[in-house]
mmCIF file of C-alpha atoms and ligand atoms in Angstrom:
data_model
loop_
_atom_site.group_PDB
_atom_site.id
_atom_site.type_symbol
_atom_site.label_atom_id
_atom_site.label_comp_id
_atom_site.label_asym_id
_atom_site.label_seq_id
_atom_site.Cartn_x
_atom_site.Cartn_y
_atom_site.Cartn_z
ATOM 1 C CA MET A 1 -3.597 -23.000 -1.736
ATOM 2 C CA PRO A 2 -4.872 -21.655 -4.993
ATOM 3 C CA GLU A 3 -2.281 -21.001 -7.619
ATOM 4 C CA VAL A 4 -1.685 -17.367 -8.624
ATOM 5 C CA ARG A 5 -3.773 -16.540 -11.484
ATOM 6 C CA ALA A 6 -2.042 -15.026 -14.630
ATOM 7 C CA LEU A 7 -3.464 -11.902 -16.347
ATOM 8 C CA ASN A 8 -6.275 -13.306 -18.280
ATOM 9 C CA LYS A 9 -9.010 -10.937 -19.128
ATOM 10 C CA ALA A 10 -10.047 -12.469 -22.171
ATOM 11 C CA ALA A 11 -11.264 -15.641 -20.557
ATOM 12 C CA GLY A 12 -13.485 -13.559 -18.300
ATOM 13 C CA GLU A 13 -11.214 -14.178 -15.337
ATOM 14 C CA PRO A 14 -10.597 -11.232 -12.985
ATOM 15 C CA ALA A 15 -7.683 -9.150 -14.151
ATOM 16 C CA THR A 16 -4.514 -9.546 -11.871
ATOM 17 C CA LEU A 17 -2.734 -6.246 -11.661
ATOM 18 C CA LEU A 18 0.119 -7.514 -9.428
ATOM 19 C CA SER A 19 1.475 -11.047 -9.290
ATOM 20 C CA VAL A 20 4.152 -12.159 -6.896
ATOM 21 C CA SER A 21 5.406 -15.618 -7.574
ATOM 22 C CA GLY A 22 7.563 -17.638 -5.186
ATOM 23 C CA ILE A 23 9.801 -14.822 -3.897
ATOM 24 C CA ASP A 24 12.557 -15.061 -1.335
ATOM 25 C CA VAL A 25 13.668 -11.790 0.160
ATOM 26 C CA GLY A 26 15.903 -10.836 2.893
ATOM 27 C CA TYR A 27 18.274 -8.180 4.405
ATOM 28 C CA GLY A 28 21.769 -9.116 3.463
ATOM 29 C CA ARG A 29 22.174 -12.630 4.511
ATOM 30 C CA VAL A 30 19.245 -12.690 6.749
ATOM 31 C CA GLY A 31 16.483 -14.422 4.920
ATOM 32 C CA VAL A 32 12.936 -13.137 5.754
ATOM 33 C CA LEU A 33 10.384 -14.036 3.045
ATOM 34 C CA GLN A 34 10.194 -17.550 1.737
ATOM 35 C CA ASP A 35 8.431 -18.545 -1.315
ATOM 36 C CA VAL A 36 5.841 -15.771 -1.072
ATOM 37 C CA SER A 37 3.187 -15.673 -3.704
ATOM 38 C CA LEU A 38 0.161 -13.652 -4.112
ATOM 39 C CA ALA A 39 -2.066 -12.149 -6.776
ATOM 40 C CA VAL A 40 -3.937 -8.704 -6.545
ATOM 41 C CA VAL A 41 -6.871 -8.191 -8.617
ATOM 42 C CA GLU A 42 -7.365 -4.822 -10.268
ATOM 43 C CA GLY A 43 -9.933 -2.660 -8.544
ATOM 44 C CA GLN A 44 -9.868 -4.555 -5.224
ATOM 45 C CA ILE A 45 -8.533 -3.842 -1.826
ATOM 46 C CA CYS A 46 -6.224 -6.767 -0.753
ATOM 47 C CA ALA A 47 -5.420 -6.709 2.876
ATOM 48 C CA ILE A 48 -2.151 -8.295 4.237
ATOM 49 C CA VAL A 49 -2.289 -9.500 7.740
ATOM 50 C CA GLY A 50 -0.051 -11.230 10.197
ATOM 51 C CA SER A 51 1.632 -10.566 13.566
ATOM 52 C CA ASN A 52 4.601 -8.360 14.119
ATOM 53 C CA GLY A 53 7.745 -9.644 12.202
ATOM 54 C CA ALA A 54 5.672 -11.655 9.757
ATOM 55 C CA GLY A 55 7.334 -10.101 6.900
ATOM 56 C CA LYS A 56 4.539 -7.727 5.732
ATOM 57 C CA SER A 57 6.706 -4.559 5.464
ATOM 58 C CA THR A 58 9.406 -6.473 3.689
ATOM 59 C CA LEU A 59 7.020 -7.768 1.064
ATOM 60 C CA LEU A 60 5.949 -4.245 0.328
ATOM 61 C CA LYS A 61 9.513 -3.206 0.157
ATOM 62 C CA ALA A 62 10.360 -5.901 -2.449
ATOM 63 C CA ILE A 63 7.135 -4.949 -4.459
ATOM 64 C CA SER A 64 8.223 -1.281 -4.567
ATOM 65 C CA GLY A 65 11.850 -2.088 -5.534
ATOM 66 C CA LEU A 66 13.590 -1.247 -2.334
ATOM 67 C CA LEU A 67 14.696 -4.821 -1.667
ATOM 68 C CA ALA A 68 15.528 -7.219 -4.298
ATOM 69 C CA PRO A 69 14.313 -10.839 -4.222
ATOM 70 C CA THR A 70 16.865 -13.596 -4.491
ATOM 71 C CA LYS A 71 14.381 -15.745 -6.025
ATOM 72 C CA GLY A 72 11.014 -15.660 -7.766
ATOM 73 C CA GLU A 73 9.217 -13.085 -9.810
ATOM 74 C CA ILE A 74 7.178 -9.945 -9.449
ATOM 75 C CA SER A 75 4.895 -8.891 -12.202
ATOM 76 C CA TYR A 76 2.702 -5.668 -12.549
ATOM 77 C CA GLN A 77 0.427 -4.898 -15.465
ATOM 78 C CA GLY A 78 1.613 -8.131 -16.955
ATOM 79 C CA GLU A 79 5.316 -7.098 -17.028
ATOM 80 C CA SER A 80 8.092 -8.105 -14.808
ATOM 81 C CA ILE A 81 9.319 -5.294 -12.527
ATOM 82 C CA GLY A 82 11.994 -7.293 -10.867
ATOM 83 C CA GLY A 83 15.226 -5.370 -11.032
ATOM 84 C CA LEU A 84 13.610 -1.927 -11.881
ATOM 85 C CA SER A 85 14.586 0.883 -9.593
ATOM 86 C CA PRO A 86 11.928 2.266 -7.001
ATOM 87 C CA ALA A 87 11.774 5.463 -9.139
ATOM 88 C CA ARG A 88 10.774 3.478 -12.296
ATOM 89 C CA ILE A 89 8.273 1.437 -10.352
ATOM 90 C CA VAL A 90 6.683 4.768 -8.970
ATOM 91 C CA GLN A 91 6.508 5.957 -12.769
ATOM 92 C CA LYS A 92 4.408 3.055 -13.527
ATOM 93 C CA GLY A 93 1.824 4.101 -11.044
ATOM 94 C CA LEU A 94 2.803 1.773 -8.054
ATOM 95 C CA LEU A 95 3.077 3.780 -5.017
ATOM 96 C CA HIS A 96 4.069 2.799 -1.567
ATOM 97 C CA VAL A 97 3.172 4.651 1.574
ATOM 98 C CA ALA A 98 5.615 3.518 4.076
ATOM 99 C CA GLU A 99 5.187 2.782 7.688
ATOM 100 C CA GLY A 100 5.436 5.798 10.004
ATOM 101 C CA ARG A 101 4.324 8.601 7.620
ATOM 102 C CA ARG A 102 7.645 9.575 6.337
ATOM 103 C CA LEU A 103 7.057 13.252 5.598
ATOM 104 C CA PHE A 104 9.434 16.223 5.474
ATOM 105 C CA ARG A 105 8.181 17.537 8.866
ATOM 106 C CA HIS A 106 9.750 20.910 8.614
ATOM 107 C CA GLN A 107 8.454 21.656 5.040
ATOM 108 C CA SER A 108 5.011 22.895 4.329
ATOM 109 C CA VAL A 109 1.975 20.730 3.608
ATOM 110 C CA ARG A 110 2.077 22.137 0.053
ATOM 111 C CA SER A 111 5.640 21.313 -0.423
ATOM 112 C CA ASN A 112 5.133 17.725 0.718
ATOM 113 C CA LEU A 113 2.226 17.264 -1.751
ATOM 114 C CA ASP A 114 4.581 18.953 -4.580
ATOM 115 C CA LEU A 115 7.282 16.338 -3.593
ATOM 116 C CA GLY A 116 4.906 13.633 -4.493
ATOM 117 C CA LEU A 117 5.150 14.869 -8.104
ATOM 118 C CA TYR A 118 8.927 14.988 -8.214
ATOM 119 C CA GLY A 119 10.080 13.532 -11.457
ATOM 120 C CA ALA A 120 6.656 13.032 -12.992
ATOM 121 C CA GLY A 121 7.315 15.582 -15.734
ATOM 122 C CA LEU A 122 3.627 16.972 -15.583
ATOM 123 C CA THR A 123 2.811 20.458 -16.933
ATOM 124 C CA ARG A 124 2.112 23.276 -14.282
ATOM 125 C CA GLU A 125 -1.625 22.936 -15.247
ATOM 126 C CA ASP A 126 -1.785 19.246 -14.681
ATOM 127 C CA GLU A 127 0.125 19.691 -11.420
ATOM 128 C CA ARG A 128 -2.384 22.071 -10.215
ATOM 129 C CA GLY A 129 -5.206 19.691 -11.311
ATOM 130 C CA ARG A 130 -3.685 16.929 -9.206
ATOM 131 C CA LEU A 131 -3.375 19.246 -6.305
ATOM 132 C CA THR A 132 -7.152 20.263 -6.593
ATOM 133 C CA GLU A 133 -8.046 16.473 -6.744
ATOM 134 C CA VAL A 134 -6.040 15.551 -3.636
ATOM 135 C CA LEU A 135 -7.339 18.546 -1.724
ATOM 136 C CA GLY A 136 -10.897 17.405 -2.753
ATOM 137 C CA MET A 137 -10.147 14.079 -1.177
ATOM 138 C CA PHE A 138 -8.736 15.584 2.002
ATOM 139 C CA PRO A 139 -10.279 19.028 2.376
ATOM 140 C CA VAL A 140 -8.576 19.409 5.893
ATOM 141 C CA LEU A 141 -5.314 19.761 4.159
ATOM 142 C CA SER A 142 -6.349 22.847 2.029
ATOM 143 C CA GLU A 143 -6.671 24.822 5.279
ATOM 144 C CA LYS A 144 -3.128 23.970 6.274
ATOM 145 C CA LEU A 145 -1.239 24.367 3.037
ATOM 146 C CA ASP A 146 1.378 26.695 4.444
ATOM 147 C CA LEU A 147 1.819 24.959 7.755
ATOM 148 C CA ALA A 148 4.750 22.747 8.552
ATOM 149 C CA ALA A 149 3.739 19.008 8.133
ATOM 150 C CA GLY A 150 5.222 18.224 11.616
ATOM 151 C CA GLY A 151 2.661 20.494 13.165
ATOM 152 C CA LEU A 152 -0.344 18.417 11.854
ATOM 153 C CA SER A 153 -2.105 15.851 13.983
ATOM 154 C CA GLY A 154 -1.227 12.198 13.420
ATOM 155 C CA GLY A 155 -4.408 11.697 11.413
ATOM 156 C CA GLN A 156 -3.731 14.745 9.139
ATOM 157 C CA GLN A 157 -0.128 13.667 8.721
ATOM 158 C CA GLN A 158 -1.479 10.221 7.609
ATOM 159 C CA MET A 159 -3.957 11.933 5.216
ATOM 160 C CA LEU A 160 -0.859 14.082 3.847
ATOM 161 C CA ALA A 161 1.305 10.876 3.430
ATOM 162 C CA ILE A 162 -1.528 9.203 1.505
ATOM 163 C CA GLY A 163 -2.132 12.557 -0.413
ATOM 164 C CA GLN A 164 1.510 12.686 -1.470
ATOM 165 C CA ALA A 165 1.111 9.335 -3.141
ATOM 166 C CA LEU A 166 -2.203 10.330 -4.585
ATOM 167 C CA MET A 167 -0.552 13.143 -6.342
ATOM 168 C CA ARG A 168 0.726 10.541 -8.823
ATOM 169 C CA SER A 169 -2.708 9.219 -9.539
ATOM 170 C CA PRO A 170 -1.650 5.679 -8.488
ATOM 171 C CA ARG A 171 -2.962 2.581 -10.245
ATOM 172 C CA LEU A 172 -1.836 0.470 -7.335
ATOM 173 C CA LEU A 173 -1.380 2.081 -3.883
ATOM 174 C CA MET A 174 0.193 0.100 -1.026
ATOM 175 C CA LEU A 175 -0.205 1.272 2.457
ATOM 176 C CA ASP A 176 1.796 0.091 5.474
ATOM 177 C CA GLU A 177 0.031 0.338 8.801
ATOM 178 C CA PRO A 178 -1.997 3.546 7.974
ATOM 179 C CA SER A 179 -3.897 3.380 11.212
ATOM 180 C CA LEU A 180 -0.920 3.247 13.412
ATOM 181 C CA GLY A 181 -1.199 5.691 16.407
ATOM 182 C CA LEU A 182 -4.467 7.075 15.100
ATOM 183 C CA ALA A 183 -7.737 7.542 17.060
ATOM 184 C CA PRO A 184 -10.633 5.240 16.148
ATOM 185 C CA VAL A 185 -12.582 7.944 14.299
ATOM 186 C CA VAL A 186 -9.672 8.915 12.215
ATOM 187 C CA VAL A 187 -8.982 5.283 11.399
ATOM 188 C CA ASP A 188 -12.530 5.352 10.079
ATOM 189 C CA GLN A 189 -11.753 8.235 7.950
ATOM 190 C CA VAL A 190 -8.599 6.612 6.496
ATOM 191 C CA LEU A 191 -10.357 3.506 5.781
ATOM 192 C CA GLU A 192 -13.354 5.321 4.094
ATOM 193 C CA THR A 193 -10.767 7.083 1.891
ATOM 194 C CA LEU A 194 -9.401 3.610 0.765
ATOM 195 C CA GLN A 195 -12.982 2.626 -0.130
ATOM 196 C CA LYS A 196 -13.547 5.673 -2.045
ATOM 197 C CA LEU A 197 -10.166 5.178 -3.915
ATOM 198 C CA ARG A 198 -11.396 1.779 -4.945
ATOM 199 C CA SER A 199 -14.724 3.068 -6.143
ATOM 200 C CA GLN A 200 -12.524 5.311 -8.444
ATOM 201 C CA GLY A 201 -10.838 2.147 -9.796
ATOM 202 C CA CYS A 202 -7.626 2.365 -7.669
ATOM 203 C CA THR A 203 -6.249 -0.902 -6.442
ATOM 204 C CA VAL A 204 -5.166 -1.012 -2.904
ATOM 205 C CA ILE A 205 -2.810 -3.331 -0.922
ATOM 206 C CA LEU A 206 -3.395 -2.605 2.794
ATOM 207 C CA VAL A 207 -1.183 -3.936 5.636
ATOM 208 C CA GLU A 208 -3.015 -3.293 8.746
ATOM 209 C CA GLN A 209 -2.681 -4.482 12.428
ATOM 210 C CA LEU A 210 -6.346 -3.744 13.060
ATOM 211 C CA VAL A 211 -7.242 -6.949 11.452
ATOM 212 C CA GLU A 212 -10.924 -6.849 11.909
ATOM 213 C CA ARG A 213 -11.155 -3.486 10.389
ATOM 214 C CA ALA A 214 -9.121 -4.488 7.326
ATOM 215 C CA LEU A 215 -11.269 -7.571 7.007
ATOM 216 C CA GLU A 216 -14.355 -5.447 6.863
ATOM 217 C CA ILE A 217 -13.253 -3.399 3.820
ATOM 218 C CA CYS A 218 -11.064 -5.708 1.885
ATOM 219 C CA ASP A 219 -12.040 -7.979 -1.089
ATOM 220 C CA ALA A 220 -9.278 -10.365 -0.624
ATOM 221 C CA CYS A 221 -6.896 -11.180 2.176
ATOM 222 C CA VAL A 222 -3.458 -12.806 2.563
ATOM 223 C CA VAL A 223 -2.381 -14.088 5.913
ATOM 224 C CA MET A 224 1.445 -14.216 6.657
ATOM 225 C CA GLN A 225 3.463 -15.858 9.321
ATOM 226 C CA HIS A 226 7.176 -16.253 9.911
ATOM 227 C CA GLY A 227 7.872 -14.974 6.231
ATOM 228 C CA ARG A 228 5.395 -17.005 4.496
ATOM 229 C CA VAL A 229 1.949 -16.929 3.111
ATOM 230 C CA ILE A 230 -0.139 -19.332 5.209
ATOM 231 C CA GLY A 231 -3.588 -18.585 3.854
ATOM 232 C CA ARG A 232 -5.471 -16.309 1.318
ATOM 233 C CA GLY A 233 -9.126 -15.942 0.297
ATOM 234 C CA THR A 234 -12.086 -13.619 1.101
ATOM 235 C CA ALA A 235 -12.307 -12.202 4.650
ATOM 236 C CA ASP A 236 -14.963 -14.854 5.363
ATOM 237 C CA GLU A 237 -12.863 -17.653 4.147
ATOM 238 C CA VAL A 238 -9.681 -16.726 6.209
ATOM 239 C CA THR A 239 -11.717 -16.039 9.185
ATOM 240 C CA ALA A 240 -13.673 -19.349 9.080
ATOM 241 C CA SER A 241 -10.610 -21.401 8.393
ATOM 242 C CA GLY A 242 -8.948 -20.086 11.652
ATOM 243 C CA LEU A 243 -5.961 -19.038 9.955
ATOM 244 C CA ILE A 244 -6.124 -15.509 11.339
ATOM 245 C CA GLU A 245 -6.127 -16.820 14.896
ATOM 246 C CA HIS A 246 -3.356 -19.216 14.073
ATOM 247 C CA ALA A 247 -1.263 -16.321 12.733
ATOM 248 C CA TYR A 248 -1.726 -14.209 15.636
ATOM 249 C CA GLY A 249 -1.739 -17.039 18.376
ATOM 250 C CA ALA A 250 1.438 -18.531 17.381
ATOM 251 C CA VAL A 251 3.853 -15.655 17.928
HETATM 252 N N1 ADP B 301 16.326 -3.625 8.177
HETATM 253 C C1 ADP B 301 16.388 -4.838 8.587
HETATM 254 N N2 ADP B 301 17.345 -5.624 8.662
HETATM 255 C C2 ADP B 301 17.393 -6.958 9.155
HETATM 256 N N3 ADP B 301 16.270 -7.574 9.542
HETATM 257 C C3 ADP B 301 15.111 -6.813 9.280
HETATM 258 C C4 ADP B 301 15.142 -5.524 8.993
HETATM 259 N N4 ADP B 301 13.832 -5.053 8.851
HETATM 260 C C5 ADP B 301 12.947 -6.158 9.261
HETATM 261 N N5 ADP B 301 13.771 -7.247 9.608
HETATM 262 C C6 ADP B 301 13.331 -8.448 10.091
HETATM 263 O O1 ADP B 301 12.457 -9.000 9.010
HETATM 264 C C7 ADP B 301 11.504 -9.767 9.589
HETATM 265 C C8 ADP B 301 10.074 -9.245 9.080
HETATM 266 O O2 ADP B 301 9.997 -7.942 9.424
HETATM 267 P P1 ADP B 301 8.818 -6.907 8.883
HETATM 268 O O3 ADP B 301 8.750 -7.107 7.373
HETATM 269 O O4 ADP B 301 9.095 -5.555 9.231
HETATM 270 O O5 ADP B 301 7.533 -7.545 9.472
HETATM 271 P P2 ADP B 301 6.201 -6.826 9.690
HETATM 272 O O6 ADP B 301 5.959 -5.704 8.788
HETATM 273 O O7 ADP B 301 5.197 -7.954 9.353
HETATM 274 O O8 ADP B 301 5.973 -6.581 11.108
HETATM 275 C C9 ADP B 301 11.593 -9.451 11.193
HETATM 276 O O9 ADP B 301 12.118 -10.626 11.635
HETATM 277 C C10 ADP B 301 12.536 -8.302 11.310
HETATM 278 O O10 ADP B 301 13.366 -8.499 12.437
HETATM 279 MG MG1 MG B 302 5.647 -3.724 9.322
#
């Protein structure tokens, strides 16, 4: 397996925005991740795939500071972020859209978007600018600003959950199963949005059960099984290696 590359722009290497080195993570005494390492290159979409229970969500929670690794290092923009609170990590532009679209269902679409800016310390003018940008990305939400989030369709709720994160202009956006429960045409829209974000320079980590769809749009892929990384490479490399089938076959 290739070693995790360090931030090394000067040498013409791709710039690593996030690097996870040898982390162990668990819940209380229950160990889940073992010796997980990966590097995410700035401006790319990195897909993380693996069957249910492989540890994908646990990995995202560790990166966003919700779970503390018992071993190893996580660095972002060349600095260690291990031990920082989730709020500090968000302030650095690293956003996590959790599984299951955690919105305030009884609050309006507008309030949910505004909540994305909680603690950001922007001027009113900048806040309005962000809202305009996000609504430009998801025009359907502009017609629904005063409706309760819980009344939106599943696809619109997913757009809102992503929109809430985009209010912070993330440098690195992590999405956990964004297509869950969505109709295929809506999945297309979500994946198109991620490609658009990449074209604007945003780096994306995508955890996705629709593996083939994730492989179509990703620049790099990490395959997990039983709490470990069992392979990484381009979509073609991991497909040709048979690792994907292995990861899903051996449940
Ligand atoms: N809150 C929790 N407490 C204890 N164990 C958990 C918790 N959440 C997940 N796990 C366990 O961690 C393992 C990995 O889960 P998860 O990271 O959710 O996998 P994935 O997202 O790949 O489906 C599973 O064995 C799961 O049972
Ligand atoms: Mg999960």
